[in-house]
Coordinates of C-alpha atoms in Angstrom, one line a residue:
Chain A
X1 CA -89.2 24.9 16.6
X2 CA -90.5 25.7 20.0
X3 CA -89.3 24.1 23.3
X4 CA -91.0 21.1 24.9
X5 CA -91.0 21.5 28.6
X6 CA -88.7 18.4 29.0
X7 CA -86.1 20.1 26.8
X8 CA -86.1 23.0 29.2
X9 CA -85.7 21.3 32.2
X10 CA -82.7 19.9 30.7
X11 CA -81.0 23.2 29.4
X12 CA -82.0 24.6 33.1
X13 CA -80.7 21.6 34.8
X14 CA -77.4 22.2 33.0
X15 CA -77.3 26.0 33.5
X16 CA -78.1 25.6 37.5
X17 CA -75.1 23.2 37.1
X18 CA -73.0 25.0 36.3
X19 CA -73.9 28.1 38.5
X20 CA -73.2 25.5 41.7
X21 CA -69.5 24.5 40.3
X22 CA -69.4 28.6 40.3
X23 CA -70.5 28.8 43.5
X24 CA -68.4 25.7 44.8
X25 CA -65.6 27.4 43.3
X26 CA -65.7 31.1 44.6
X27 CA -64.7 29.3 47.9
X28 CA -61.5 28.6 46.9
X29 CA -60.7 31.9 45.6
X30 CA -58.2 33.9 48.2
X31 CA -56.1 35.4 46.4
X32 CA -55.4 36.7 42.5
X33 CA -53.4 33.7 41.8
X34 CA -56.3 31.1 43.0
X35 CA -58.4 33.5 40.5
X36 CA -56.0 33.9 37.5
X37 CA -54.4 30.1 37.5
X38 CA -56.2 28.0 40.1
X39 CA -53.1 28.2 42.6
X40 CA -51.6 26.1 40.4
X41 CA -53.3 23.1 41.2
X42 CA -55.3 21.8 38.4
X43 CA -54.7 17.9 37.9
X44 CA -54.1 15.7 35.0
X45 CA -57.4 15.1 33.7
X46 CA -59.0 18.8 34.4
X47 CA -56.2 20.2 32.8
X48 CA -56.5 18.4 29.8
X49 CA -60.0 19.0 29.7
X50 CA -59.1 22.7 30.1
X51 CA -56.8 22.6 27.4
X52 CA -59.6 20.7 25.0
X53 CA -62.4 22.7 26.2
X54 CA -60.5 26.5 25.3
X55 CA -60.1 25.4 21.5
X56 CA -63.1 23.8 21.6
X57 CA -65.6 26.4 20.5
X58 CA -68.4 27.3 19.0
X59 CA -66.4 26.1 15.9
X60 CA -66.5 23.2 16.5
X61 CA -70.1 21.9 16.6
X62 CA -71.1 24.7 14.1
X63 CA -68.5 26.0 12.1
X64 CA -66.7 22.5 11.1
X65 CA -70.1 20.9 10.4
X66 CA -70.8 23.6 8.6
X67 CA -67.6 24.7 6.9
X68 CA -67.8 21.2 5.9
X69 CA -70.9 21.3 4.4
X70 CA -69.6 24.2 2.3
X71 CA -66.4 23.2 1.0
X72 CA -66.6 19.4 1.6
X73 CA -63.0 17.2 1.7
X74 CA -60.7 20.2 1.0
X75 CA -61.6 21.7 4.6
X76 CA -60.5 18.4 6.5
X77 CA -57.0 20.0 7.7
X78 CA -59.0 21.9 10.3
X79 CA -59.4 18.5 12.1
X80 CA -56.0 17.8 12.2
X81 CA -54.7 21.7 13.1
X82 CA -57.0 22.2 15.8
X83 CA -56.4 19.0 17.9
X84 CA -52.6 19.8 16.9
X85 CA -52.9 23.4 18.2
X86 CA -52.9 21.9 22.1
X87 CA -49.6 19.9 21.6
X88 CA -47.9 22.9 19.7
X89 CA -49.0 24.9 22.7
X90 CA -47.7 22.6 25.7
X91 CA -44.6 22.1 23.5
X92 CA -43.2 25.0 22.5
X93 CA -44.4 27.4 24.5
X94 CA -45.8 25.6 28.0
X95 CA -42.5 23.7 28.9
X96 CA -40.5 26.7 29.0
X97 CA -43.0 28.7 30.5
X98 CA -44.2 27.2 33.1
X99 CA -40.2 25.8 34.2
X100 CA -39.7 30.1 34.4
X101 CA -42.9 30.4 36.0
X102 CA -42.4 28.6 38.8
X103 CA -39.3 30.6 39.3
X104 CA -41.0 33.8 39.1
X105 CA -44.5 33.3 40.3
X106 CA -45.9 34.3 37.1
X107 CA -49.8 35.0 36.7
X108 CA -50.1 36.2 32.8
X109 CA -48.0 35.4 29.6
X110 CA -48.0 39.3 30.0
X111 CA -45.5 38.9 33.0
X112 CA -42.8 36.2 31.1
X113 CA -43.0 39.6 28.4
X114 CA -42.2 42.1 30.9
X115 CA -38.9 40.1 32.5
X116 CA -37.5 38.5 28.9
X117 CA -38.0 41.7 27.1
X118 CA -37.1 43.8 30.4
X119 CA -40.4 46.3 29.8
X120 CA -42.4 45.9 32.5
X121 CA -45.0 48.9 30.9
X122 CA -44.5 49.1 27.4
X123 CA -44.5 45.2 26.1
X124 CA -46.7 44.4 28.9
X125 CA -49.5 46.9 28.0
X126 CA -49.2 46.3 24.4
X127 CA -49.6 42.7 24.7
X128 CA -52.4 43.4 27.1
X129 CA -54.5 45.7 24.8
X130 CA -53.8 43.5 21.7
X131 CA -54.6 40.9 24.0
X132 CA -58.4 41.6 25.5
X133 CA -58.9 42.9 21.7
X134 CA -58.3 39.8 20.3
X135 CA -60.4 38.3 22.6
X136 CA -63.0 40.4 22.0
X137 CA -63.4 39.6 18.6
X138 CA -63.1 35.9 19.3
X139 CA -65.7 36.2 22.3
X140 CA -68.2 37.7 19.6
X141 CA -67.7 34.2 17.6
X142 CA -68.9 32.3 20.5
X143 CA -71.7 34.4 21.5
X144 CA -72.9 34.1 18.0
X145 CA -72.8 30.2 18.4
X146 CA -74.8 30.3 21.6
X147 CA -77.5 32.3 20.3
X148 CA -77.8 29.5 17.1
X149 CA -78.4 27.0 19.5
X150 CA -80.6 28.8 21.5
X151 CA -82.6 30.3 19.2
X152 CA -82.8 27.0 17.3
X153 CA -84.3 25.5 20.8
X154 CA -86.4 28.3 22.1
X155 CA -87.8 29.8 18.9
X156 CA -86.7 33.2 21.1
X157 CA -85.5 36.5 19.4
X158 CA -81.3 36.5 18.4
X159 CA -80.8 39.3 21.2
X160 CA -82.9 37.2 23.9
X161 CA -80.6 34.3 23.3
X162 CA -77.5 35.8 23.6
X163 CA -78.6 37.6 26.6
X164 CA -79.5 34.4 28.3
X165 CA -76.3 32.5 27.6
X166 CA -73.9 35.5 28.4
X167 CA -75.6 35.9 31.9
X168 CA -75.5 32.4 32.5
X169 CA -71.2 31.9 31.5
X170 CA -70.8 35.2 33.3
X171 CA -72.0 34.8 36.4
X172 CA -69.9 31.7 37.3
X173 CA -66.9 33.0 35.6
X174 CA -67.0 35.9 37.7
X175 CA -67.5 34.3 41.1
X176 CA -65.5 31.1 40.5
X177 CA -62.1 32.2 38.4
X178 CA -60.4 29.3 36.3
X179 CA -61.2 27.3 39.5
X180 CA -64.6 27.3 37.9
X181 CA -63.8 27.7 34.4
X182 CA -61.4 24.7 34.8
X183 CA -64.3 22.5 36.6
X184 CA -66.7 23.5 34.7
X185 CA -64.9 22.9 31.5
X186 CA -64.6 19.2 32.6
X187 CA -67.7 18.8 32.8
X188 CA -68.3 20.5 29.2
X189 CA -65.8 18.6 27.3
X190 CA -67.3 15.5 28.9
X191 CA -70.9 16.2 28.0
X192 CA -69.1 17.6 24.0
X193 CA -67.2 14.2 24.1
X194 CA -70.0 11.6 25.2
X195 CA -72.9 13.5 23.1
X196 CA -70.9 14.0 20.0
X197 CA -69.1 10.7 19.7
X198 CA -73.3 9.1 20.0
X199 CA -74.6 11.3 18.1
X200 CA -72.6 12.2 15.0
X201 CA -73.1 8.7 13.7
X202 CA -76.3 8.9 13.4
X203 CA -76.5 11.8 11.8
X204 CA -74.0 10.0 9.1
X205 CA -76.3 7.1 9.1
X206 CA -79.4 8.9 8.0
X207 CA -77.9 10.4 5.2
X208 CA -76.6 6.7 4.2
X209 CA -73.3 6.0 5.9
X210 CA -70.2 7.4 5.1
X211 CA -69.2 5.4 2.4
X212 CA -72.3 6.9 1.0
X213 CA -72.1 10.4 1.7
X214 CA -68.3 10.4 0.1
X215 CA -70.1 8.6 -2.9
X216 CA -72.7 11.4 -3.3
X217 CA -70.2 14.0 -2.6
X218 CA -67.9 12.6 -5.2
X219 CA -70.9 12.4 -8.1
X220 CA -72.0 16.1 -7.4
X221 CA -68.3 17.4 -8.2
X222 CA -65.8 15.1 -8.2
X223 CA -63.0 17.9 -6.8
X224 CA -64.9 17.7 -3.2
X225 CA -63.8 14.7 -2.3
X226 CA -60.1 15.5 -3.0
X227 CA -57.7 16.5 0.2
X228 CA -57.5 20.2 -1.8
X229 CA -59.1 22.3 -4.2
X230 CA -57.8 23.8 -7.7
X231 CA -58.7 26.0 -10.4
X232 CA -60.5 28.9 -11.0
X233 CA -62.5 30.3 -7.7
X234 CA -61.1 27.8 -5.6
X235 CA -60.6 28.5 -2.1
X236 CA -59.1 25.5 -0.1
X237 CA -56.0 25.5 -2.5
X238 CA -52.6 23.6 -1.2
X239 CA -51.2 26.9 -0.8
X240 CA -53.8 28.2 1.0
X241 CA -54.5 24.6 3.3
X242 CA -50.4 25.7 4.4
X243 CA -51.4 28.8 5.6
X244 CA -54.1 27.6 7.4
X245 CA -52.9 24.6 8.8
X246 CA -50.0 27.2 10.4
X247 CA -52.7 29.3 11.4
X248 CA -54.8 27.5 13.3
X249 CA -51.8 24.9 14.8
X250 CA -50.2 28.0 15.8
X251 CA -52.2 30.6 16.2
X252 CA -54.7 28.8 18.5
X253 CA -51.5 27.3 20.2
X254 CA -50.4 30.8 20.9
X255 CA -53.6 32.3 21.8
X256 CA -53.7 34.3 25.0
X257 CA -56.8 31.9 26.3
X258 CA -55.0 29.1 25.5
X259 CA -51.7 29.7 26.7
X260 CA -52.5 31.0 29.7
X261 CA -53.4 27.5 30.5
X262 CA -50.2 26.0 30.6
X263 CA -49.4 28.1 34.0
X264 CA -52.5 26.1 35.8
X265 CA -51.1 22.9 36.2
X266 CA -50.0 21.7 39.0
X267 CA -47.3 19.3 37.6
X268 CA -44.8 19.8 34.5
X269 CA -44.9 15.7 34.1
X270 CA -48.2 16.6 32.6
X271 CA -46.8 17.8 29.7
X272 CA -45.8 14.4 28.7
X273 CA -48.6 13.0 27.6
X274 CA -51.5 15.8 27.6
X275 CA -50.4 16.2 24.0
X276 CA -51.3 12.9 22.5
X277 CA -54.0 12.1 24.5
X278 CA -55.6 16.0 23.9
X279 CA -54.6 15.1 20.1
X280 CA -57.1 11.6 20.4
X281 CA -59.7 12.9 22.1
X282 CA -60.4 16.3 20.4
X283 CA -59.6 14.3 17.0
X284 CA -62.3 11.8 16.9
X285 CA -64.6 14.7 17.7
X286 CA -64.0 16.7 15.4
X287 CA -63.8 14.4 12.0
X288 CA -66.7 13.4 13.3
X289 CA -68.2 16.6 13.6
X290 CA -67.2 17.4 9.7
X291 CA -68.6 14.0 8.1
X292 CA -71.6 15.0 9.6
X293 CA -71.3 18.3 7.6
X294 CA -70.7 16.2 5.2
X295 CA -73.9 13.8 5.5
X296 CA -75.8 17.2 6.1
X297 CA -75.1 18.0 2.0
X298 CA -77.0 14.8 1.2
X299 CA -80.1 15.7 3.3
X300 CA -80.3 18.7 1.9
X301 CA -79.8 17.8 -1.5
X302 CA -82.0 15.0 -1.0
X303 CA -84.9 17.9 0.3
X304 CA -84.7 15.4 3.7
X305 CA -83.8 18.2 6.0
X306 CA -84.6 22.2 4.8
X307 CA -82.1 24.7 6.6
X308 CA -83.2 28.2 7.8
X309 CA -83.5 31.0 5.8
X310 CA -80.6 33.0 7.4
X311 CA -77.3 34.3 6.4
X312 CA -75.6 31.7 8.5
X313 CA -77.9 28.9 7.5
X314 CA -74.5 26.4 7.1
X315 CA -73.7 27.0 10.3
X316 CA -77.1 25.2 10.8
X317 CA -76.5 22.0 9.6
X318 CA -75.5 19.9 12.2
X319 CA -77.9 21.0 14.4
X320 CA -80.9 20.5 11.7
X321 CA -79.0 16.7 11.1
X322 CA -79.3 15.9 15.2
X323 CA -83.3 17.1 14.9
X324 CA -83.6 14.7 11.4
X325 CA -82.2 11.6 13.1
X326 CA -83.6 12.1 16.3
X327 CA -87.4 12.2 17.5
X328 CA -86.9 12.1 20.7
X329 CA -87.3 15.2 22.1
X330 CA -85.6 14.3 25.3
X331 CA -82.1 13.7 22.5
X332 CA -82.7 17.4 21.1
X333 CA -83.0 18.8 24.7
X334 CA -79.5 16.7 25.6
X335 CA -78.4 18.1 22.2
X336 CA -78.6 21.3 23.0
X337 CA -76.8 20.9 26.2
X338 CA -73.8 19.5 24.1
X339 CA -73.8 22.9 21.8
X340 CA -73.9 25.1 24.9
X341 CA -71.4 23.2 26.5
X342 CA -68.7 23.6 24.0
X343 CA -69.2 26.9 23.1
X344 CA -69.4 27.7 26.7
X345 CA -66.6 26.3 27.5
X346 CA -64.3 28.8 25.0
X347 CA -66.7 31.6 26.2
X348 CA -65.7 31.4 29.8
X349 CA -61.9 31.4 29.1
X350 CA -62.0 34.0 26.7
X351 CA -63.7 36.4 29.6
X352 CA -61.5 35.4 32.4
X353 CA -58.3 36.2 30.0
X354 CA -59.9 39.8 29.4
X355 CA -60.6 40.1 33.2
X356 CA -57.0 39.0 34.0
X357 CA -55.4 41.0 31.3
X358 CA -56.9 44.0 32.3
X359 CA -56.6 44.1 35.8
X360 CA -53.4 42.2 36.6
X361 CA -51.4 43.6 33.5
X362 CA -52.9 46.8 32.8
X363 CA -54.5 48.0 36.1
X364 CA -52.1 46.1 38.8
X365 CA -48.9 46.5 36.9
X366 CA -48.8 49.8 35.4
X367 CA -52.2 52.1 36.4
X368 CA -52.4 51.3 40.3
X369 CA -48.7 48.8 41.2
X370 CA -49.4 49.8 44.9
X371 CA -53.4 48.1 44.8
X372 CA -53.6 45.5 47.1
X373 CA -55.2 41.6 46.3
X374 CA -58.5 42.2 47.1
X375 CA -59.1 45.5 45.1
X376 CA -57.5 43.6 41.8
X377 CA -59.4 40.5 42.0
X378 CA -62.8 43.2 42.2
X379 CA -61.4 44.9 39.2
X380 CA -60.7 41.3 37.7
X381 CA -64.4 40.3 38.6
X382 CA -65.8 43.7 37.1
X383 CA -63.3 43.4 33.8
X384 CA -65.1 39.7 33.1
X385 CA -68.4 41.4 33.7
X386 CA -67.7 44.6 31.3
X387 CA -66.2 42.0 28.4
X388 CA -69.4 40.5 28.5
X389 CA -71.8 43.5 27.4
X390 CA -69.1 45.0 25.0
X391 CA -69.2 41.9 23.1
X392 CA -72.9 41.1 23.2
X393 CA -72.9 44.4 21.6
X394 CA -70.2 43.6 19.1
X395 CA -72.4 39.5 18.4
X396 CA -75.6 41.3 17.8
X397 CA -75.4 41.2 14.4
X398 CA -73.6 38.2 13.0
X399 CA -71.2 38.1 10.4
X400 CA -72.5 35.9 7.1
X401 CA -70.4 32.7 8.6
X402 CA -69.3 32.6 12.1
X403 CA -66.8 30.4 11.0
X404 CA -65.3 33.4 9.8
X405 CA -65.0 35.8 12.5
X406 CA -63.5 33.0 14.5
X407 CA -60.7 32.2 12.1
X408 CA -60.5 35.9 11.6
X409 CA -59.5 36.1 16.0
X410 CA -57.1 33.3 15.4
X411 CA -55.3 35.2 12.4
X412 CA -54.9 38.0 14.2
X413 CA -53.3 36.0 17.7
X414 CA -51.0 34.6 15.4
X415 CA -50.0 37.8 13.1
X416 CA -49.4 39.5 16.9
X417 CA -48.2 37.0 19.5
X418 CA -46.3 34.4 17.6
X419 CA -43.2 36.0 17.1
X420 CA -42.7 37.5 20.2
X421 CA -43.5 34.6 22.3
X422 CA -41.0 32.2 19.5
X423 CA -38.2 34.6 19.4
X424 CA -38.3 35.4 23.4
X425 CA -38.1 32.0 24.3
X426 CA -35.7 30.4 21.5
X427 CA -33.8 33.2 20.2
X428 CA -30.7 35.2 22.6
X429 CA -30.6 37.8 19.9
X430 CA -34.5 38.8 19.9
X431 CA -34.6 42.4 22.1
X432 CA -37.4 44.5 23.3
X433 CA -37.3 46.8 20.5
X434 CA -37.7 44.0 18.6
X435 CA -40.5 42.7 19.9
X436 CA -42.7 45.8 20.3
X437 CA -42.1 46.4 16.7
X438 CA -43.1 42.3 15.5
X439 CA -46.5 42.9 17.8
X440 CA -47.7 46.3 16.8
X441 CA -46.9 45.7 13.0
X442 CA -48.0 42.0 13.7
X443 CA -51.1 43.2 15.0
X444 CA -52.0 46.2 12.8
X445 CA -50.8 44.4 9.1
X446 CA -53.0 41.6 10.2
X447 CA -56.2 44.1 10.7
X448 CA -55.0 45.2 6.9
X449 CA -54.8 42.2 5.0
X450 CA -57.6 41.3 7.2
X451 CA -59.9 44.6 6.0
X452 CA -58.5 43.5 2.2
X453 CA -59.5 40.0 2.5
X454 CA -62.9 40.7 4.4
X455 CA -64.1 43.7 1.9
X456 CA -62.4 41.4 -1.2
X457 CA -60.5 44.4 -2.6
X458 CA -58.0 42.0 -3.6
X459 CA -58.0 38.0 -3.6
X460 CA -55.1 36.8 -1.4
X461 CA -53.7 33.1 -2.5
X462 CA -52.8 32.6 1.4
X463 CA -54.4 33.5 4.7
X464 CA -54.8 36.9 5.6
X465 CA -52.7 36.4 8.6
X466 CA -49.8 35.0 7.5
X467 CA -49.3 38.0 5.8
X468 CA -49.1 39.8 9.4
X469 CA -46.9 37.1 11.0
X470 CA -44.2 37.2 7.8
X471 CA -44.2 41.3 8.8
X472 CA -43.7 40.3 12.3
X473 CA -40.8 38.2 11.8
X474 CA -39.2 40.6 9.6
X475 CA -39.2 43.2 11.8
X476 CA -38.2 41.1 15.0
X477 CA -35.4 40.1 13.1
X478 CA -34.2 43.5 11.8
X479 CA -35.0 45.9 14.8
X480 CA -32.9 43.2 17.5
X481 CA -30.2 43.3 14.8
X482 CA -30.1 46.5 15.5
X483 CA -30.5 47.2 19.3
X484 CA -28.6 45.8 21.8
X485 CA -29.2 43.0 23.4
X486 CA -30.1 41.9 26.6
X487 CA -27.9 40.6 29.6
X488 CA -26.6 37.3 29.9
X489 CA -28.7 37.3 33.5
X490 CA -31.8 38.0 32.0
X491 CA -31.8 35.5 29.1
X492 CA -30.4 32.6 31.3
X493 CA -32.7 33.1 33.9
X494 CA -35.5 33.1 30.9
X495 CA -34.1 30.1 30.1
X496 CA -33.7 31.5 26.3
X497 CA -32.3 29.2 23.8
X498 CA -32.3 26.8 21.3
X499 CA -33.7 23.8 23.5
X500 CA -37.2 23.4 24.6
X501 CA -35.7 22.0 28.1
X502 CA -32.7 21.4 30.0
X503 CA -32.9 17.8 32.3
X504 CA -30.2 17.6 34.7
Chain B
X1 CA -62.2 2.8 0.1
X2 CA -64.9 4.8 2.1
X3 CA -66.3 6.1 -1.1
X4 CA -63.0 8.4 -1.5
X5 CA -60.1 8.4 -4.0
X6 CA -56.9 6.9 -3.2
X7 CA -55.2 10.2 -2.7
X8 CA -57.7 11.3 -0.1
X9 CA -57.1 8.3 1.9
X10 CA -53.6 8.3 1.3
X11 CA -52.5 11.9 2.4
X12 CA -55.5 12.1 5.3
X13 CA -54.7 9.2 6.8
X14 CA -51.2 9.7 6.2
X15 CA -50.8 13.1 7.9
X16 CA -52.8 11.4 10.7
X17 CA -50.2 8.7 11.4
X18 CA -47.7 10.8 11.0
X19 CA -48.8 13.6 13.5
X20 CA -49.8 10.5 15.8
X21 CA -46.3 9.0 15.6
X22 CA -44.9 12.5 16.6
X23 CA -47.0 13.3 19.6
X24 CA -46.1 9.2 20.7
X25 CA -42.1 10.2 20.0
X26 CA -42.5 13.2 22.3
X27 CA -44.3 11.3 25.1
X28 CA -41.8 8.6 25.0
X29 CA -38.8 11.0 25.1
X30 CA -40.0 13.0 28.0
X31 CA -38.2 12.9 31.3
X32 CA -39.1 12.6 34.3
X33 CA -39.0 16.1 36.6
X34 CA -39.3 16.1 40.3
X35 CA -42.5 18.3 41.2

């Protein structure tokens, strides 16, 4: 389709929106702290937002509609690991962290490395590079999400669209810092919340209703409508549904855009409820997002609605429902916004963790220790600026199903940073040795079994990753067998131990 | 119900519940800290 000046004005008024919270928001930045995590002083509300908004991706409007459409019923466990992921987060790893960070003024996840492990180069630049390269991959996802939508709208070349959207996220991200990514991201997860919660049910109601859609879905093969899949060829096997439940809870929970949250908030009382009501909100939108993958099999079948011919096309589907059940072209142009907005809102994050990784934990901490505030946050603005073209390179050509690449980011957070962060904060006997080992072989087994899943030289009955994160604890636990350990002082003042916190 | 088998609705909406009732648990349990 081709735009309709109305629906332009409306992707434009959202764009010069949020440019101005960027702009409102580079006047709070003083300092690398106000850049990195918002001078601590994000409230309630915005930083549950920020939380919802940084696993709320381009999956989520695309992917799980169209993942959905795929594989029907059997894929449902992503709606309940995702909104999960954010409580897993603030539980296990935000409590303690942001108690020590307080302490220690901590900017990055990098830093907590560098004092529990005592290696303020070595852990800390591993972490770093595994780090922005997980991002990158991840970042590629999302630029591949805002080119669907934008392309979809504009009828513009794949390269055109993802120009437009990068330059768009970039520019606030760079002059505005989480300040802006945090704002901004409340407005996103509004606009995602509002628009998807009005919309998706329409989209179920032109294919029939639910109760209909799980009717059809049940008469074209009775197995789709089953919690799991089994027999020959299947994919979303229990075993399998395991793996990827831990995956996603854990992996997304342990991602370094996620995590780095938990450091932003300007009150640990937060932590009480953010993970329920995260839980709710994010819930609702995304089973509604997948029975609308759902409803998008009968239009299809039904020859009601005719996806693209592209390799993606499932990826489509929720976006070809929206245009079905809505003729108002003012509904497609808000539509659009609602797509943007939530893959925007990962996109921004993702860049500002690169940007921070590279020049607070790589270029402050170990190239230049003696470079002062100013020069850091110019090589934090640049970093955020450079992430952007190296992955509009890398999104140029799309991978078959976005959903893919994605999951295939998350697999590899988890393979690398799950056992180092889990054993550093609940295990006394864990040691640097130890951990460098459970990252790089976390990191590198999960590129293998990724390569042998990806290329199918050999079918693998669980997730890639978990493959990556069972090497990882293995070698965690042997190597700090057998190094020493560290002082008393250091894992006190860590707060290491069984216990996720101490109330006096 | 809903067009699904019993089973569907039965471990779905179970896992749901129980995940709720967990995340409740924890928000109920949580101390207060001084800021």
């Amino acid at each position: 389709m081709m735009a309709e000046p109305l629906e332009i004005v409306l992707v434009t008024a959202y764009f010069v929106a949020m440019i101005a919270i960027g702009v409102w928001a580079s006047k709070k930045i003083q300092s690398m702290s106000d850049y990195v995590i918002a001078g601590r002083t994000l409230g309630f509300w915005v930083f549950t937002f920020l939380m919802i908004g940084s696993v709320a991706s381009g999956m989520s409007l695309l992917g799980v509609s169209g993942l959905g459409y795929k594989y029907a019923w059997p894929t449902i466990w992503e709606q309940l690991a995702v909104p999960l992921s954010i409580g897993f987060c603030i539980i296990f790893f935000g409590v303690k962290l942001y108690a020590i960070s307080k302490n220690s003024n901590f900017l990055t996840v990098q830093d907590y490395f560098a004092m529990r492990y005592e290696s303020e180069t070595g852990l800390r630049g591993l972490s770093a590079i595994a780090g922005i390269a997980v991002s990158l991959i991840y970042l590629a996802g999302q630029y591949t999400a805002i080119s669907i939508v934008l392309m979809w709208l504009f009828g513009i070349p794949h390269w055109i669209a993802l120009l437009l959207g990068a330059a768009i996220v970039t520019a606030y991200t760079v002059i505005g810092g989480l300040y802006a990514v945090a704002w901004t991201t409340l407005v996103q997860g509004l606009i995602l919340i509002v628009g998807v919660i009005i919309m998706a049910p329409f989209v179920i109601n032109a294919a029939g209703g639910f109760s209909a859609v799980n009717e059809y879905l049940g008469s074209l093969d009775p197995a789709s409508v089953l919690p799991w899949s089994s027999g020959q060829g299947a994919v979303f096997t229990p075993e399998y549904i395991v793996s990827f439940f831990v995956l996603l809870t854990i992996g997304l929970a342990c991602a370094p855009h996620v995590i780095n949250n938990v450091l932003a908030a300007k009150d640990a009382n937060y932590f009480k409820w953010t993970p329920l009501v995260a839980f709710i909100i994010y819930g609702v939108v995304m089973f509604l997002l997948k029975f609308s993958g759902f409803a998008g099999v009968v239009l299809v079948k039904e020859g009601i609605v005719t996806l693209p011919a592209v390799k993606n096309a499932s990826d489509f589907i929720f976006v070809y429902g929206v245009q079905h059940a809505f003729s108002s072209l003012v509904l497609w142009g808000v539509f659009a916004v609602i797509v943007l907005a939530a893959v925007m809102s990962t996109t921004d994050r993702l860049m500002l963790t690169i940007g921070t990784y590279f020049s607070w934990d790589i270029y402050k901490k170990i190239l230049r220790p003696t470079a002062s505030d100013d020069t850091v946050l110019k090589v934090s603005r640049i970093s955020v600026f450079s992430a952007a073209i190296v992955t509009l390179l890398m999104a140029l050509n799309p991978p078959d199903m976005l959903v893919w690449l994605i999951w295939a980011g998350i697999g590899i957070m988890f393979a690398t940073f799950a056992v180092p962060l889990l054993a550093g904060l609940y295990w006394r006997r864990a040691t640097r040795q130890g951990a460098i080992a459970a990252m790089a072989l976390g990191l590198g087994s999960a590129l293998v079994f990724g390569g042998i899943s990806y290329f199918k030289i050999a079918s693998l009955p669980v997730h890639f990753s978990l493959y990556g994160f069972f090497i990882a604890l293995g070698s965690m636990i042997v190597v700090s067998l057998l190094t020493r350990p560290h002082s008393e002082e250091v894992l006190n003042k860590t707060m290491t131990g069984w216990y996720i916190r101490k109330v006096e | 119900m809903f067009g699904l088998p019993d089973i569907t609705i039965l471990v779905v909406g179970g896992a749901v519940l129980l995940i709720f009732i967990l995340l409740l648990l924890w928000a109920l349990s949580w101390k207060e800290v001084r800021a």
